[in-house]
């Protein structure tokens, strides 16, 4: 099994910054992607950013140029640096990893960390 522990959420004023962390432990071999998703009240969960095993990154259109995803492979940790935060970024942020297991893709989710952007 895989355990994901997220941290770094909180309340921040518009224009501020936060850095989220997600540490993976357990059966963590075969990881091909690490990502952050978010879900605001009344909205569907959406991809914020992802980074694959080779380091290639992908971002949602609404966060391009403001958010940066990175990882520390030795620590099995993925980070999300969020700059120029806007009230529209308020959501529950989820860490997600994907693993190859016997030729199949298996996904794991963290419990979520709340980010609130408000003055």
PDB file of C-alpha atoms in Angstrom:
ATOM      1  CA  UNK A   1       0.000   0.000   0.000  1.00  0.00           C
ATOM      2  CA  UNK A   2       0.905   3.657  -0.354  1.00  0.00           C
ATOM      3  CA  UNK A   3       0.436   6.418   2.170  1.00  0.00           C
ATOM      4  CA  UNK A   4       0.390  10.080   1.174  1.00  0.00           C
ATOM      5  CA  UNK A   5       0.764  12.814   3.776  1.00  0.00           C
ATOM      6  CA  UNK A   6       0.025  16.361   2.640  1.00  0.00           C
ATOM      7  CA  UNK A   7       0.985  19.550   4.441  1.00  0.00           C
ATOM      8  CA  UNK A   8       1.330  23.272   3.884  1.00  0.00           C
ATOM      9  CA  UNK A   9      -2.231  24.419   3.383  1.00  0.00           C
ATOM     10  CA  UNK A  10      -3.731  27.362   5.199  1.00  0.00           C
ATOM     11  CA  UNK A  11      -5.186  30.846   4.952  1.00  0.00           C
ATOM     12  CA  UNK A  12      -3.361  33.417   2.830  1.00  0.00           C
ATOM     13  CA  UNK A  13      -4.191  36.847   1.507  1.00  0.00           C
ATOM     14  CA  UNK A  14      -4.632  37.479  -2.208  1.00  0.00           C
ATOM     15  CA  UNK A  15      -1.255  37.873  -3.859  1.00  0.00           C
ATOM     16  CA  UNK A  16       0.421  35.701  -1.256  1.00  0.00           C
ATOM     17  CA  UNK A  17       2.239  32.403  -1.556  1.00  0.00           C
ATOM     18  CA  UNK A  18       2.055  28.916  -0.099  1.00  0.00           C
ATOM     19  CA  UNK A  19       4.025  25.743  -0.613  1.00  0.00           C
ATOM     20  CA  UNK A  20       2.311  22.375  -0.364  1.00  0.00           C
ATOM     21  CA  UNK A  21       4.199  19.150   0.307  1.00  0.00           C
ATOM     22  CA  UNK A  22       3.179  15.549  -0.151  1.00  0.00           C
ATOM     23  CA  UNK A  23       5.342  12.739   1.188  1.00  0.00           C
ATOM     24  CA  UNK A  24       4.786   9.222  -0.091  1.00  0.00           C
ATOM     25  CA  UNK A  25       5.648   6.107   1.894  1.00  0.00           C
ATOM     26  CA  UNK A  26       5.000   2.394   1.727  1.00  0.00           C
ATOM     27  CA  UNK A  27       5.142   0.468  -1.582  1.00  0.00           C
ATOM     28  CA  UNK A  28       6.366   3.394  -3.651  1.00  0.00           C
ATOM     29  CA  UNK A  29       8.212   1.640  -6.483  1.00  0.00           C
ATOM     30  CA  UNK A  30       7.004   2.051 -10.039  1.00  0.00           C
ATOM     31  CA  UNK A  31       5.800   5.639  -9.656  1.00  0.00           C
ATOM     32  CA  UNK A  32       5.279   7.208 -13.087  1.00  0.00           C
ATOM     33  CA  UNK A  33       3.543  10.448 -12.080  1.00  0.00           C
ATOM     34  CA  UNK A  34       2.987  12.699  -9.074  1.00  0.00           C
ATOM     35  CA  UNK A  35       0.340  15.387  -9.208  1.00  0.00           C
ATOM     36  CA  UNK A  36      -1.823  17.896  -7.407  1.00  0.00           C
ATOM     37  CA  UNK A  37      -5.533  18.248  -8.012  1.00  0.00           C
ATOM     38  CA  UNK A  38      -8.026  20.574  -6.356  1.00  0.00           C
ATOM     39  CA  UNK A  39     -11.734  20.725  -5.742  1.00  0.00           C
ATOM     40  CA  UNK A  40     -13.659  23.836  -4.812  1.00  0.00           C
ATOM     41  CA  UNK A  41     -17.166  23.673  -3.315  1.00  0.00           C
ATOM     42  CA  UNK A  42     -19.721  22.916  -6.000  1.00  0.00           C
ATOM     43  CA  UNK A  43     -17.086  22.250  -8.642  1.00  0.00           C
ATOM     44  CA  UNK A  44     -15.492  19.163 -10.118  1.00  0.00           C
ATOM     45  CA  UNK A  45     -12.004  18.066  -9.144  1.00  0.00           C
ATOM     46  CA  UNK A  46      -9.445  19.452 -11.574  1.00  0.00           C
ATOM     47  CA  UNK A  47      -5.784  18.877 -12.328  1.00  0.00           C
ATOM     48  CA  UNK A  48      -3.543  21.628 -11.014  1.00  0.00           C
ATOM     49  CA  UNK A  49      -0.111  20.284 -11.950  1.00  0.00           C
ATOM     50  CA  UNK A  50       1.678  17.011 -12.610  1.00  0.00           C
ATOM     51  CA  UNK A  51       5.263  15.845 -12.946  1.00  0.00           C
ATOM     52  CA  UNK A  52       6.287  12.534 -14.474  1.00  0.00           C
ATOM     53  CA  UNK A  53       9.206  10.267 -13.714  1.00  0.00           C
ATOM     54  CA  UNK A  54      11.370  12.075 -16.252  1.00  0.00           C
ATOM     55  CA  UNK A  55      10.624  15.482 -14.755  1.00  0.00           C
ATOM     56  CA  UNK A  56       8.256  16.735 -17.446  1.00  0.00           C
ATOM     57  CA  UNK A  57       5.595  19.019 -15.979  1.00  0.00           C
ATOM     58  CA  UNK A  58       2.012  19.794 -16.915  1.00  0.00           C
ATOM     59  CA  UNK A  59      -0.143  22.625 -15.557  1.00  0.00           C
ATOM     60  CA  UNK A  60      -3.787  23.555 -15.610  1.00  0.00           C
ATOM     61  CA  UNK A  61      -4.465  26.676 -17.649  1.00  0.00           C
ATOM     62  CA  UNK A  62      -5.614  28.704 -14.648  1.00  0.00           C
ATOM     63  CA  UNK A  63      -2.338  28.262 -12.746  1.00  0.00           C
ATOM     64  CA  UNK A  64       0.262  28.492 -15.525  1.00  0.00           C
ATOM     65  CA  UNK A  65       2.926  31.029 -14.677  1.00  0.00           C
ATOM     66  CA  UNK A  66       1.897  31.169 -11.012  1.00  0.00           C
ATOM     67  CA  UNK A  67       2.344  27.621  -9.682  1.00  0.00           C
ATOM     68  CA  UNK A  68       5.403  25.391  -9.869  1.00  0.00           C
ATOM     69  CA  UNK A  69       5.463  21.648  -9.229  1.00  0.00           C
ATOM     70  CA  UNK A  70       8.681  19.900  -8.265  1.00  0.00           C
ATOM     71  CA  UNK A  71       9.774  16.683  -6.634  1.00  0.00           C
ATOM     72  CA  UNK A  72      12.523  15.251  -4.494  1.00  0.00           C
ATOM     73  CA  UNK A  73      12.887  11.664  -5.646  1.00  0.00           C
ATOM     74  CA  UNK A  74      15.184  10.723  -2.766  1.00  0.00           C
ATOM     75  CA  UNK A  75      12.517  11.844  -0.301  1.00  0.00           C
ATOM     76  CA  UNK A  76       9.572  10.590  -2.379  1.00  0.00           C
ATOM     77  CA  UNK A  77       8.042  14.008  -1.957  1.00  0.00           C
ATOM     78  CA  UNK A  78       6.246  16.288  -4.382  1.00  0.00           C
ATOM     79  CA  UNK A  79       5.858  20.010  -3.843  1.00  0.00           C
ATOM     80  CA  UNK A  80       3.561  22.703  -5.184  1.00  0.00           C
ATOM     81  CA  UNK A  81       4.760  26.293  -4.894  1.00  0.00           C
ATOM     82  CA  UNK A  82       1.818  28.626  -5.343  1.00  0.00           C
ATOM     83  CA  UNK A  83       2.505  32.308  -6.010  1.00  0.00           C
ATOM     84  CA  UNK A  84       0.186  35.228  -6.750  1.00  0.00           C
ATOM     85  CA  UNK A  85      -2.699  33.385  -5.137  1.00  0.00           C
ATOM     86  CA  UNK A  86      -6.215  34.477  -6.012  1.00  0.00           C
ATOM     87  CA  UNK A  87      -9.518  33.894  -4.206  1.00  0.00           C
ATOM     88  CA  UNK A  88     -10.413  31.541  -7.077  1.00  0.00           C
ATOM     89  CA  UNK A  89      -7.579  29.259  -5.943  1.00  0.00           C
ATOM     90  CA  UNK A  90      -9.485  28.464  -2.750  1.00  0.00           C
ATOM     91  CA  UNK A  91     -10.065  24.717  -2.694  1.00  0.00           C
ATOM     92  CA  UNK A  92      -9.165  21.421  -1.118  1.00  0.00           C
ATOM     93  CA  UNK A  93      -5.882  20.348  -2.693  1.00  0.00           C
ATOM     94  CA  UNK A  94      -5.212  16.635  -3.159  1.00  0.00           C
ATOM     95  CA  UNK A  95      -1.947  14.861  -3.783  1.00  0.00           C
ATOM     96  CA  UNK A  96      -2.100  12.017  -6.290  1.00  0.00           C
ATOM     97  CA  UNK A  97       0.467   9.488  -7.454  1.00  0.00           C
ATOM     98  CA  UNK A  98       0.314   6.862 -10.150  1.00  0.00           C
ATOM     99  CA  UNK A  99       2.171   3.567 -10.112  1.00  0.00           C
ATOM    100  CA  UNK A 100       2.676   0.774 -12.602  1.00  0.00           C
ATOM    101  CA  UNK A 101       1.695  -2.524 -10.980  1.00  0.00           C
ATOM    102  CA  UNK A 102       1.847  -5.658 -13.147  1.00  0.00           C
ATOM    103  CA  UNK A 103       1.285  -3.652 -16.314  1.00  0.00           C
ATOM    104  CA  UNK A 104      -1.639  -1.650 -14.941  1.00  0.00           C
ATOM    105  CA  UNK A 105      -1.833   1.947 -13.750  1.00  0.00           C
ATOM    106  CA  UNK A 106      -2.921   2.337 -10.129  1.00  0.00           C
ATOM    107  CA  UNK A 107      -3.664   5.694  -8.533  1.00  0.00           C
ATOM    108  CA  UNK A 108      -3.483   6.807  -4.923  1.00  0.00           C
ATOM    109  CA  UNK A 109      -4.917   9.918  -3.277  1.00  0.00           C
ATOM    110  CA  UNK A 110      -4.107  11.868  -0.154  1.00  0.00           C
ATOM    111  CA  UNK A 111      -6.710  13.193   2.268  1.00  0.00           C
ATOM    112  CA  UNK A 112      -6.424  16.756   1.031  1.00  0.00           C
ATOM    113  CA  UNK A 113      -5.182  20.011   2.485  1.00  0.00           C
ATOM    114  CA  UNK A 114      -7.301  23.162   2.525  1.00  0.00           C
ATOM    115  CA  UNK A 115      -6.080  26.326   0.847  1.00  0.00           C
ATOM    116  CA  UNK A 116      -8.104  29.476   1.480  1.00  0.00           C
ATOM    117  CA  UNK A 117      -7.268  32.758  -0.228  1.00  0.00           C
ATOM    118  CA  UNK A 118      -9.067  35.649   1.398  1.00  0.00           C
ATOM    119  CA  UNK A 119      -8.460  39.126   2.748  1.00  0.00           C
TER     120      UNK A 119
END
